[in-house]
Amino acid sequence: MGIIKKQGAQNTIIVYFGILIGFASLLFIQPHFLRTRDLGLIRILLSYASLLAAIFPMGGPSIAVKYLPKFYAPEKKHNGFFGLLLVFPLVGIILGCTCLFFVKDWIVSLYIEKSRLFTDYLFLGAPLAIFITLIYTLNSYCNAILKTVFPSFLNDIINRVLLIIVIVLYYFKVYDLNGFVLAFVATYGVQAFLLSVYIFMFGQAGFKPDINYLQEHVGFRFMVRYSLILSFTSVSSVSLKFLDSMFLGKQSLEAVGVYSVAAFIALIIETPLNSLERVANSTISHNLAVNNFEEIKKIYYTSSRYLMLLGGFLSALIVISINDLLLLLPAEYHTAGLVTIIISAGSFINMATGINYPILINSSKYVWGSVFLFILLVLAFVSNYFLVPRYGMLGAAIATAGSSSVYNLLKYFFIWKNFKMQPFN
C-alpha cells in the first residue's frame, strides 16, 4: 500500500495539474482559438485513431501488467520481457493497417456527406493510431515496473502543453489547417519518443526474450490466449470513450466540438480513479500472483470509500456551477450543460465502484471482464445508434452514462459474489 500511496499521490498531483492545463486549453483556448469545425475535426480524428489503437496492441498493455511479475528480475532485464512485449503491437500494426487499406472506402462513405473534412484527413488516422499504440504499450510497461510518475507527466502535462502551442501557432497563422493537423499528430509522436528514451534509460528493458524461461515458467500459448481475449477487452473499453464522438461525427463536426468540451468537464470527476488505477493495477497483479487477498481487499475497500466521497463532492460542484461556467464560452456552447450533468452521473458511479477493473482483469476470472465489456460494447453501440440521430449530443451523453453505469455495476456485483468483497458498510 506504501507504493500506491506515494505514487498515487504524485500521480494525482500531476493529473490535477494537467487538468488545470487541460481545463484552460479545452474551456478557454480551444473554444476561442479554434472554430467548432476544427475542434470537432481533431476530436473525431483522435477518436478514430484511438479505436484503431485499441486493436493494434493485440492485448500487449494488459500482458505487461499481468505477466511481468512472472518475469520480474531487474538484474536480468526481466528476462527480455520488454522485447517480447513489443512483438504483440508490431504484429497488430501490420495486420491492422492491412485491413484498414480494404475498409477505407467504406469508412469514407459513412462520413463524406456531413463531415467531409474528416474524410480529407482520414489518412492521418493510421500514423496517429501507431503513435497512440506505442504510448499505450510503453505506458503499460512503466506501470508494470512501478514507474508511473514520468509517463503521467508526459501524458497529462507535456502532451497538453504541446497541444496548446500547436493551437496558438495555428491561431496566429504560422501554418494553415494542413499544418495544424500534422502538428497535432506530431505531438503524440513526441510523447512516444520521450517515453521510449525514458524506458531505455531507466526501465531495465531487455530486447532478447529468454525463450526457455518463457516456456518453463509462463507458457507462450497461455500468454497469447490471454492477449487475444484482452485485445477484445481493450477494444470494448476504448469504444465507450469514443463511440459517442464517432456517431456524432456523422451529424456534424461542430457537434463533436461542442460535445467534447461538455464531456471533458464531467470526466474531471474520474481523475482520482484514473491516477490510482495506474499504480494499483500492477500492485494488485503482484498480490494476486502470491495470493495475498487481504492486501487486495484493503486496497479495494479503502479506495472505494474515498473515491465515492471525492466523486460526490466533484459531481455536486460541477452540477452547481456548470451553467455559469459555460457562459464563459462562445454562444454555441451555452446549451451543453445537461450533457455535462448526465455524463457526470455516470462518472460518479464509476468512482463509487472503485478499482474493480484491476481486480477482475488480473484474476483467474479475467474472461468475465471481457464478457462484461462485450455487454458494454453492445449497449454503447445500440444506444448511440438509436439515440444520437434523434437527440444529438444529449443522446450521446445518455448512451455513454447509461452504458458505463451498467458495466460498473456488473463488475461490482460480480466481485461481491465471487471474491466476497463488498467495500461499503
Short mmCIF file of C-alpha atoms in Angstrom, two decimals:
data_model
loop_
_atom_site.label_atom_id
_atom_site.label_comp_id
_atom_site.label_asym_id
_atom_site.label_seq_id
_atom_site.Cartn_x
_atom_site.Cartn_y
_atom_site.Cartn_z
CA MET A 1 0.00 0.00 0.00
CA GLY A 2 3.02 2.28 0.55
CA ILE A 3 3.94 2.42 -3.14
CA ILE A 4 0.31 3.05 -4.05
CA LYS A 5 0.07 5.94 -1.57
CA LYS A 6 3.33 7.53 -2.69
CA GLN A 7 2.97 7.20 -6.45
CA GLY A 8 -0.80 7.61 -6.25
CA ALA A 9 -0.27 10.98 -4.53
CA GLN A 10 2.37 12.00 -7.07
CA ASN A 11 0.16 10.92 -9.95
CA THR A 12 -2.82 12.76 -8.52
CA ILE A 13 -0.80 15.99 -8.24
CA ILE A 14 0.42 15.59 -11.82
CA VAL A 15 -3.02 14.66 -13.12
CA TYR A 16 -4.75 17.59 -11.44
CA PHE A 17 -2.07 19.99 -12.59
CA GLY A 18 -2.57 18.52 -16.04
CA ILE A 19 -6.30 19.03 -15.67
CA LEU A 20 -5.73 22.70 -14.90
CA ILE A 21 -3.78 22.93 -18.14
CA GLY A 22 -6.40 20.88 -19.96
CA PHE A 23 -9.16 22.96 -18.39
CA ALA A 24 -7.57 26.16 -19.63
CA SER A 25 -6.97 24.57 -23.03
CA LEU A 26 -10.36 22.98 -23.63
CA LEU A 27 -12.53 25.62 -21.97
CA PHE A 28 -10.76 28.82 -22.94
CA ILE A 29 -8.07 28.35 -25.58
CA GLN A 30 -9.72 25.79 -27.87
CA PRO A 31 -13.23 27.33 -28.00
CA HIS A 32 -11.84 30.83 -28.57
CA PHE A 33 -8.85 29.97 -30.78
CA LEU A 34 -10.47 27.22 -32.88
CA ARG A 35 -13.67 27.08 -34.86
CA THR A 36 -16.02 24.34 -33.66
CA ARG A 37 -15.40 22.64 -37.00
CA ASP A 38 -11.63 22.50 -36.39
CA LEU A 39 -12.10 21.33 -32.80
CA GLY A 40 -14.52 18.66 -33.98
CA LEU A 41 -12.05 17.57 -36.65
CA ILE A 42 -9.16 16.84 -34.28
CA ARG A 43 -11.54 15.26 -31.76
CA ILE A 44 -13.04 12.82 -34.26
CA LEU A 45 -9.60 12.11 -35.74
CA LEU A 46 -8.35 11.30 -32.23
CA SER A 47 -11.43 9.12 -31.59
CA TYR A 48 -10.87 7.20 -34.83
CA ALA A 49 -7.16 6.70 -34.12
CA SER A 50 -7.85 5.67 -30.52
CA LEU A 51 -10.28 2.99 -31.67
CA LEU A 52 -7.61 1.66 -34.03
CA ALA A 53 -5.04 1.87 -31.24
CA ALA A 54 -7.25 -0.33 -29.09
CA ILE A 55 -6.92 -3.06 -31.74
CA PHE A 56 -3.29 -2.63 -32.79
CA PRO A 57 -1.60 -3.64 -29.47
CA MET A 58 -3.32 -7.08 -29.50
CA GLY A 59 -3.61 -7.06 -25.72
CA GLY A 60 0.03 -6.07 -25.19
CA PRO A 61 -0.64 -3.45 -22.49
CA SER A 62 -2.61 -5.97 -20.42
CA ILE A 63 0.13 -8.59 -20.86
CA ALA A 64 2.67 -6.20 -19.34
CA VAL A 65 0.77 -5.86 -16.08
CA LYS A 66 -0.37 -9.49 -15.89
CA TYR A 67 2.87 -11.30 -16.77
CA LEU A 68 5.77 -9.05 -15.76
CA PRO A 69 5.57 -10.33 -12.13
CA LYS A 70 6.43 -13.79 -13.52
CA PHE A 71 9.44 -12.40 -15.43
CA TYR A 72 10.48 -9.93 -12.74
CA ALA A 73 14.28 -9.84 -12.41
CA PRO A 74 15.79 -6.34 -12.75
CA GLU A 75 19.35 -7.70 -12.74
CA LYS A 76 18.47 -9.82 -15.83
CA LYS A 77 16.45 -7.07 -17.51
CA HIS A 78 13.31 -9.04 -16.67
CA ASN A 79 14.43 -11.93 -18.86
CA GLY A 80 13.88 -9.91 -22.04
CA PHE A 81 10.21 -9.30 -21.30
CA PHE A 82 10.23 -5.87 -23.00
CA GLY A 83 11.30 -7.36 -26.33
CA LEU A 84 8.58 -9.99 -26.07
CA LEU A 85 6.02 -7.31 -25.26
CA LEU A 86 6.82 -5.34 -28.43
CA VAL A 87 6.04 -8.34 -30.65
CA PHE A 88 2.30 -8.05 -29.97
CA PRO A 89 1.77 -4.42 -31.15
CA LEU A 90 4.16 -4.97 -34.08
CA VAL A 91 2.03 -7.85 -35.38
CA GLY A 92 -1.14 -5.91 -34.63
CA ILE A 93 0.01 -2.81 -36.51
CA ILE A 94 0.90 -4.83 -39.61
CA LEU A 95 -2.39 -6.74 -39.63
CA GLY A 96 -4.45 -3.68 -38.69
CA CYS A 97 -3.03 -1.41 -41.39
CA THR A 98 -3.54 -4.16 -43.97
CA CYS A 99 -7.22 -4.49 -43.03
CA LEU A 100 -7.59 -0.72 -42.92
CA PHE A 101 -6.50 -0.49 -46.55
CA PHE A 102 -9.50 -2.58 -47.61
CA VAL A 103 -12.17 -0.82 -45.50
CA LYS A 104 -11.00 2.76 -46.05
CA ASP A 105 -13.57 3.49 -48.77
CA TRP A 106 -16.41 2.18 -46.60
CA ILE A 107 -15.37 4.48 -43.73
CA VAL A 108 -15.24 7.43 -46.11
CA SER A 109 -18.77 6.65 -47.32
CA LEU A 110 -20.11 6.96 -43.75
CA TYR A 111 -18.81 10.50 -43.19
CA ILE A 112 -18.37 12.16 -46.56
CA GLU A 113 -21.87 13.70 -46.66
CA LYS A 114 -21.89 15.63 -43.36
CA SER A 115 -18.23 15.51 -42.23
CA ARG A 116 -16.28 15.70 -45.46
CA LEU A 117 -13.36 17.46 -43.78
CA PHE A 118 -12.77 14.37 -41.63
CA THR A 119 -12.53 12.17 -44.72
CA ASP A 120 -9.91 14.55 -46.17
CA TYR A 121 -7.64 13.83 -43.19
CA LEU A 122 -8.57 10.19 -42.68
CA PHE A 123 -5.13 9.11 -43.95
CA LEU A 124 -3.55 10.59 -40.80
CA GLY A 125 -5.56 8.24 -38.60
CA ALA A 126 -3.14 5.33 -39.12
CA PRO A 127 0.09 7.13 -38.07
CA LEU A 128 -1.72 8.72 -35.13
CA ALA A 129 -3.00 5.28 -34.13
CA ILE A 130 0.53 3.85 -34.31
CA PHE A 131 1.84 6.61 -32.02
CA ILE A 132 -1.01 6.01 -29.54
CA THR A 133 -0.39 2.24 -29.70
CA LEU A 134 3.25 2.79 -28.74
CA ILE A 135 2.20 5.11 -25.92
CA TYR A 136 -0.30 2.55 -24.58
CA THR A 137 2.28 -0.25 -24.70
CA LEU A 138 5.17 1.72 -23.23
CA ASN A 139 2.95 3.19 -20.51
CA SER A 140 1.81 -0.28 -19.51
CA TYR A 141 5.42 -1.46 -19.21
CA CYS A 142 6.25 1.51 -16.98
CA ASN A 143 3.18 0.79 -14.85
CA ALA A 144 4.19 -2.87 -14.54
CA ILE A 145 7.64 -1.97 -13.18
CA LEU A 146 6.03 0.63 -10.88
CA LYS A 147 7.50 3.66 -12.65
CA THR A 148 4.30 5.58 -13.22
CA VAL A 149 5.19 9.19 -12.47
CA PHE A 150 7.14 10.18 -15.60
CA PRO A 151 4.60 8.61 -18.01
CA SER A 152 1.87 10.54 -16.18
CA PHE A 153 3.92 13.72 -16.53
CA LEU A 154 4.24 13.16 -20.29
CA ASN A 155 0.59 12.25 -20.77
CA ASP A 156 -1.07 14.82 -18.55
CA ILE A 157 1.25 17.82 -18.80
CA ILE A 158 3.71 17.68 -21.71
CA ASN A 159 1.14 16.46 -24.25
CA ARG A 160 -1.33 19.17 -23.25
CA VAL A 161 1.27 21.94 -23.28
CA LEU A 162 2.37 20.86 -26.76
CA LEU A 163 -1.25 20.93 -27.92
CA ILE A 164 -1.69 24.48 -26.63
CA ILE A 165 1.44 25.55 -28.51
CA VAL A 166 0.14 23.89 -31.69
CA ILE A 167 -3.24 25.68 -31.35
CA VAL A 168 -1.72 29.09 -30.62
CA LEU A 169 0.59 28.85 -33.63
CA TYR A 170 -2.39 27.94 -35.81
CA TYR A 171 -4.42 30.84 -34.42
CA PHE A 172 -1.64 33.28 -35.34
CA LYS A 173 -1.50 31.76 -38.84
CA VAL A 174 2.01 30.30 -38.56
CA TYR A 175 0.59 27.41 -40.60
CA ASP A 176 -2.70 26.53 -42.27
CA LEU A 177 -5.19 23.77 -41.41
CA ASN A 178 -2.98 21.12 -43.01
CA GLY A 179 -0.05 22.15 -40.85
CA PHE A 180 -2.26 22.29 -37.77
CA VAL A 181 -3.50 18.71 -38.17
CA LEU A 182 0.02 17.43 -38.91
CA ALA A 183 1.37 19.23 -35.83
CA PHE A 184 -1.45 17.76 -33.75
CA VAL A 185 -0.47 14.24 -34.82
CA ALA A 186 3.20 15.03 -34.19
CA THR A 187 2.54 15.83 -30.51
CA TYR A 188 1.76 12.15 -29.95
CA GLY A 189 4.91 11.18 -31.83
CA VAL A 190 6.94 13.36 -29.46
CA GLN A 191 5.30 11.71 -26.44
CA ALA A 192 6.04 8.21 -27.76
CA PHE A 193 9.67 9.17 -28.44
CA LEU A 194 10.26 10.65 -24.96
CA LEU A 195 8.66 7.62 -23.33
CA SER A 196 10.93 5.30 -25.33
CA VAL A 197 14.02 7.22 -24.23
CA TYR A 198 12.90 7.01 -20.59
CA ILE A 199 12.45 3.23 -20.76
CA PHE A 200 15.83 2.73 -22.42
CA MET A 201 17.47 4.75 -19.64
CA PHE A 202 15.59 3.57 -16.54
CA GLY A 203 13.27 0.68 -17.44
CA GLN A 204 15.63 -2.34 -17.34
CA ALA A 205 14.49 -3.06 -20.89
CA GLY A 206 15.79 -6.29 -22.40
CA PHE A 207 15.13 -6.87 -26.09
CA LYS A 208 16.07 -10.55 -26.32
CA PRO A 209 13.38 -12.72 -24.69
CA ASP A 210 14.55 -15.74 -22.71
CA ILE A 211 12.57 -18.37 -24.62
CA ASN A 212 13.46 -21.20 -22.23
CA TYR A 213 12.30 -19.17 -19.24
CA LEU A 214 9.11 -18.28 -21.10
CA GLN A 215 8.22 -21.90 -21.84
CA GLU A 216 9.15 -23.24 -18.40
CA HIS A 217 7.60 -20.59 -16.16
CA VAL A 218 4.80 -18.99 -18.18
CA GLY A 219 3.86 -20.75 -21.41
CA PHE A 220 3.67 -18.71 -24.59
CA ARG A 221 0.37 -20.30 -25.62
CA PHE A 222 -1.34 -19.11 -22.44
CA MET A 223 0.10 -15.64 -22.92
CA VAL A 224 -1.21 -15.43 -26.49
CA ARG A 225 -4.65 -16.64 -25.38
CA TYR A 226 -4.72 -14.01 -22.66
CA SER A 227 -3.59 -11.30 -25.09
CA LEU A 228 -6.30 -12.12 -27.64
CA ILE A 229 -9.04 -12.06 -25.00
CA LEU A 230 -7.73 -8.82 -23.54
CA SER A 231 -7.38 -7.33 -27.01
CA PHE A 232 -11.13 -7.60 -27.36
CA THR A 233 -11.48 -6.20 -23.85
CA SER A 234 -9.38 -3.18 -24.78
CA VAL A 235 -11.45 -2.53 -27.91
CA SER A 236 -14.67 -2.60 -25.90
CA SER A 237 -13.27 -0.35 -23.17
CA VAL A 238 -11.94 2.28 -25.56
CA SER A 239 -15.12 2.14 -27.64
CA LEU A 240 -17.12 3.56 -24.75
CA LYS A 241 -14.88 6.63 -24.67
CA PHE A 242 -15.00 7.36 -28.40
CA LEU A 243 -18.12 5.79 -29.92
CA ASP A 244 -20.17 8.85 -28.96
CA SER A 245 -17.87 11.16 -30.91
CA MET A 246 -17.80 8.81 -33.91
CA PHE A 247 -21.62 8.71 -34.04
CA LEU A 248 -21.89 12.47 -33.53
CA GLY A 249 -19.39 12.94 -36.35
CA LYS A 250 -21.99 11.54 -38.73
CA GLN A 251 -24.20 14.50 -37.77
CA SER A 252 -21.62 17.31 -37.91
CA LEU A 253 -18.08 18.17 -36.81
CA GLU A 254 -19.44 21.20 -34.95
CA ALA A 255 -21.50 18.92 -32.68
CA VAL A 256 -18.38 16.87 -31.92
CA GLY A 257 -16.51 20.04 -30.96
CA VAL A 258 -19.18 21.25 -28.52
CA TYR A 259 -19.72 17.77 -27.07
CA SER A 260 -16.01 17.24 -26.42
CA VAL A 261 -15.91 20.33 -24.20
CA ALA A 262 -19.06 19.37 -22.27
CA ALA A 263 -17.87 15.78 -21.75
CA PHE A 264 -14.40 16.87 -20.62
CA ILE A 265 -15.86 18.87 -17.75
CA ALA A 266 -17.72 15.81 -16.47
CA LEU A 267 -14.79 13.44 -16.88
CA ILE A 268 -12.75 15.53 -14.44
CA ILE A 269 -14.66 13.59 -11.75
CA GLU A 270 -12.84 10.37 -12.73
CA THR A 271 -9.35 11.84 -12.41
CA PRO A 272 -8.55 10.38 -8.94
CA LEU A 273 -9.67 6.92 -10.10
CA ASN A 274 -7.53 7.07 -13.24
CA SER A 275 -4.41 8.13 -11.35
CA LEU A 276 -4.94 5.48 -8.67
CA GLU A 277 -5.54 2.67 -11.17
CA ARG A 278 -2.18 3.33 -12.85
CA VAL A 279 -0.41 2.27 -9.68
CA ALA A 280 -2.96 -0.14 -8.20
CA ASN A 281 -3.16 -2.24 -11.37
CA SER A 282 0.41 -3.52 -11.03
CA THR A 283 0.22 -3.81 -7.24
CA ILE A 284 -2.94 -5.91 -7.44
CA SER A 285 -1.32 -8.10 -10.09
CA HIS A 286 1.71 -8.69 -7.84
CA ASN A 287 -0.53 -9.54 -4.86
CA LEU A 288 -2.68 -11.90 -6.89
CA ALA A 289 0.48 -13.71 -8.00
CA VAL A 290 1.19 -14.59 -4.34
CA ASN A 291 -2.50 -14.96 -3.31
CA ASN A 292 -2.36 -12.01 -0.92
CA PHE A 293 -6.10 -11.30 -0.95
CA GLU A 294 -6.03 -9.41 2.34
CA GLU A 295 -3.93 -6.65 0.79
CA ILE A 296 -6.19 -6.56 -2.27
CA LYS A 297 -9.24 -6.30 -0.03
CA LYS A 298 -7.64 -3.44 1.89
CA ILE A 299 -6.85 -1.55 -1.31
CA TYR A 300 -10.33 -2.13 -2.74
CA TYR A 301 -12.21 -1.10 0.39
CA THR A 302 -10.15 1.99 1.10
CA SER A 303 -10.15 3.22 -2.49
CA SER A 304 -13.90 2.74 -3.00
CA ARG A 305 -14.89 4.71 0.08
CA TYR A 306 -12.60 7.67 -0.53
CA LEU A 307 -13.27 7.75 -4.26
CA MET A 308 -17.02 7.78 -3.62
CA LEU A 309 -16.73 10.74 -1.26
CA LEU A 310 -14.45 12.67 -3.59
CA GLY A 311 -16.56 11.79 -6.64
CA GLY A 312 -19.69 13.01 -4.87
CA PHE A 313 -18.05 16.31 -3.99
CA LEU A 314 -16.78 16.90 -7.54
CA SER A 315 -20.14 15.90 -9.05
CA ALA A 316 -22.02 18.35 -6.84
CA LEU A 317 -19.54 21.11 -7.66
CA ILE A 318 -19.98 20.58 -11.40
CA VAL A 319 -23.79 20.41 -11.25
CA ILE A 320 -23.95 23.65 -9.27
CA SER A 321 -21.56 25.64 -11.45
CA ILE A 322 -21.94 24.21 -14.98
CA ASN A 323 -24.32 26.84 -16.42
CA ASP A 324 -22.21 29.73 -15.16
CA LEU A 325 -19.07 28.02 -16.46
CA LEU A 326 -20.47 27.55 -19.96
CA LEU A 327 -21.41 31.24 -20.13
CA LEU A 328 -17.67 31.97 -20.30
CA LEU A 329 -17.54 30.18 -23.67
CA PRO A 330 -18.83 31.19 -27.10
CA ALA A 331 -22.63 31.06 -27.58
CA GLU A 332 -22.74 27.64 -29.28
CA TYR A 333 -21.57 26.00 -26.02
CA HIS A 334 -24.20 27.56 -23.73
CA THR A 335 -26.81 24.80 -24.13
CA ALA A 336 -24.47 21.89 -23.33
CA GLY A 337 -24.98 21.94 -19.54
CA LEU A 338 -27.36 18.98 -19.43
CA VAL A 339 -24.85 16.91 -21.40
CA THR A 340 -22.25 17.55 -18.69
CA ILE A 341 -24.67 16.69 -15.87
CA ILE A 342 -25.70 13.37 -17.45
CA ILE A 343 -22.11 12.27 -18.05
CA SER A 344 -21.24 13.38 -14.51
CA ALA A 345 -23.76 10.86 -13.15
CA GLY A 346 -22.01 8.03 -15.00
CA SER A 347 -18.61 9.25 -13.83
CA PHE A 348 -19.77 9.30 -10.21
CA ILE A 349 -20.90 5.66 -10.40
CA ASN A 350 -17.54 4.74 -11.91
CA MET A 351 -15.76 6.44 -9.00
CA ALA A 352 -18.04 4.91 -6.36
CA THR A 353 -17.43 1.34 -7.51
CA GLY A 354 -13.67 1.79 -7.03
CA ILE A 355 -10.78 -0.07 -8.63
CA ASN A 356 -12.84 -3.13 -9.56
CA TYR A 357 -11.41 -3.46 -13.07
CA PRO A 358 -7.79 -4.26 -11.99
CA ILE A 359 -9.09 -6.89 -9.55
CA LEU A 360 -11.22 -8.61 -12.17
CA ILE A 361 -8.87 -8.44 -15.13
CA ASN A 362 -5.79 -9.68 -13.24
CA SER A 363 -7.61 -12.56 -11.55
CA SER A 364 -8.28 -16.09 -12.79
CA LYS A 365 -11.75 -14.91 -13.81
CA TYR A 366 -10.45 -12.34 -16.28
CA VAL A 367 -12.62 -13.80 -19.05
CA TRP A 368 -15.63 -12.30 -17.29
CA GLY A 369 -14.05 -8.90 -17.75
CA SER A 370 -14.32 -9.48 -21.49
CA VAL A 371 -17.91 -10.70 -21.16
CA PHE A 372 -18.92 -7.56 -19.29
CA LEU A 373 -17.09 -5.37 -21.78
CA PHE A 374 -18.87 -7.12 -24.64
CA ILE A 375 -22.16 -6.26 -22.95
CA LEU A 376 -20.87 -2.70 -22.58
CA LEU A 377 -19.91 -2.51 -26.26
CA VAL A 378 -23.32 -3.76 -27.40
CA LEU A 379 -25.14 -1.35 -25.08
CA ALA A 380 -23.00 1.60 -26.14
CA PHE A 381 -23.33 0.85 -29.85
CA VAL A 382 -27.07 0.22 -29.81
CA SER A 383 -27.87 3.19 -27.57
CA ASN A 384 -25.70 5.57 -29.62
CA TYR A 385 -27.17 4.20 -32.85
CA PHE A 386 -30.74 4.97 -31.79
CA LEU A 387 -30.28 7.99 -29.53
CA VAL A 388 -27.73 10.15 -31.37
CA PRO A 389 -29.74 10.62 -34.60
CA ARG A 390 -32.81 11.57 -32.56
CA TYR A 391 -31.38 13.58 -29.66
CA GLY A 392 -27.89 14.56 -30.85
CA MET A 393 -25.44 15.43 -28.07
CA LEU A 394 -27.99 14.64 -25.36
CA GLY A 395 -28.48 11.17 -26.84
CA ALA A 396 -24.73 10.57 -26.87
CA ALA A 397 -24.49 11.59 -23.21
CA ILE A 398 -27.35 9.28 -22.17
CA ALA A 399 -25.82 6.38 -24.12
CA THR A 400 -22.38 6.92 -22.57
CA ALA A 401 -23.54 7.38 -18.97
CA GLY A 402 -26.07 4.55 -19.13
CA SER A 403 -23.69 2.00 -20.66
CA SER A 404 -20.91 2.93 -18.25
CA SER A 405 -23.19 2.60 -15.22
CA VAL A 406 -24.43 -0.86 -16.22
CA TYR A 407 -20.85 -2.00 -16.82
CA ASN A 408 -19.58 -0.80 -13.44
CA LEU A 409 -22.49 -2.30 -11.54
CA LEU A 410 -21.92 -5.66 -13.25
CA LYS A 411 -18.28 -5.64 -12.06
CA TYR A 412 -19.26 -4.54 -8.57
CA PHE A 413 -21.78 -7.35 -8.03
CA PHE A 414 -19.53 -9.96 -9.68
CA ILE A 415 -16.65 -9.18 -7.30
CA TRP A 416 -19.07 -9.20 -4.37
CA LYS A 417 -20.38 -12.65 -5.31
CA ASN A 418 -17.15 -14.36 -6.41
CA PHE A 419 -14.49 -12.73 -4.22
CA LYS A 420 -16.69 -11.93 -1.22
CA MET A 421 -15.56 -8.31 -1.27
CA GLN A 422 -18.07 -5.50 -0.83
CA PRO A 423 -16.45 -2.21 0.25
CA PHE A 424 -19.43 -0.33 1.70
CA ASN A 425 -20.81 -0.63 5.25
#
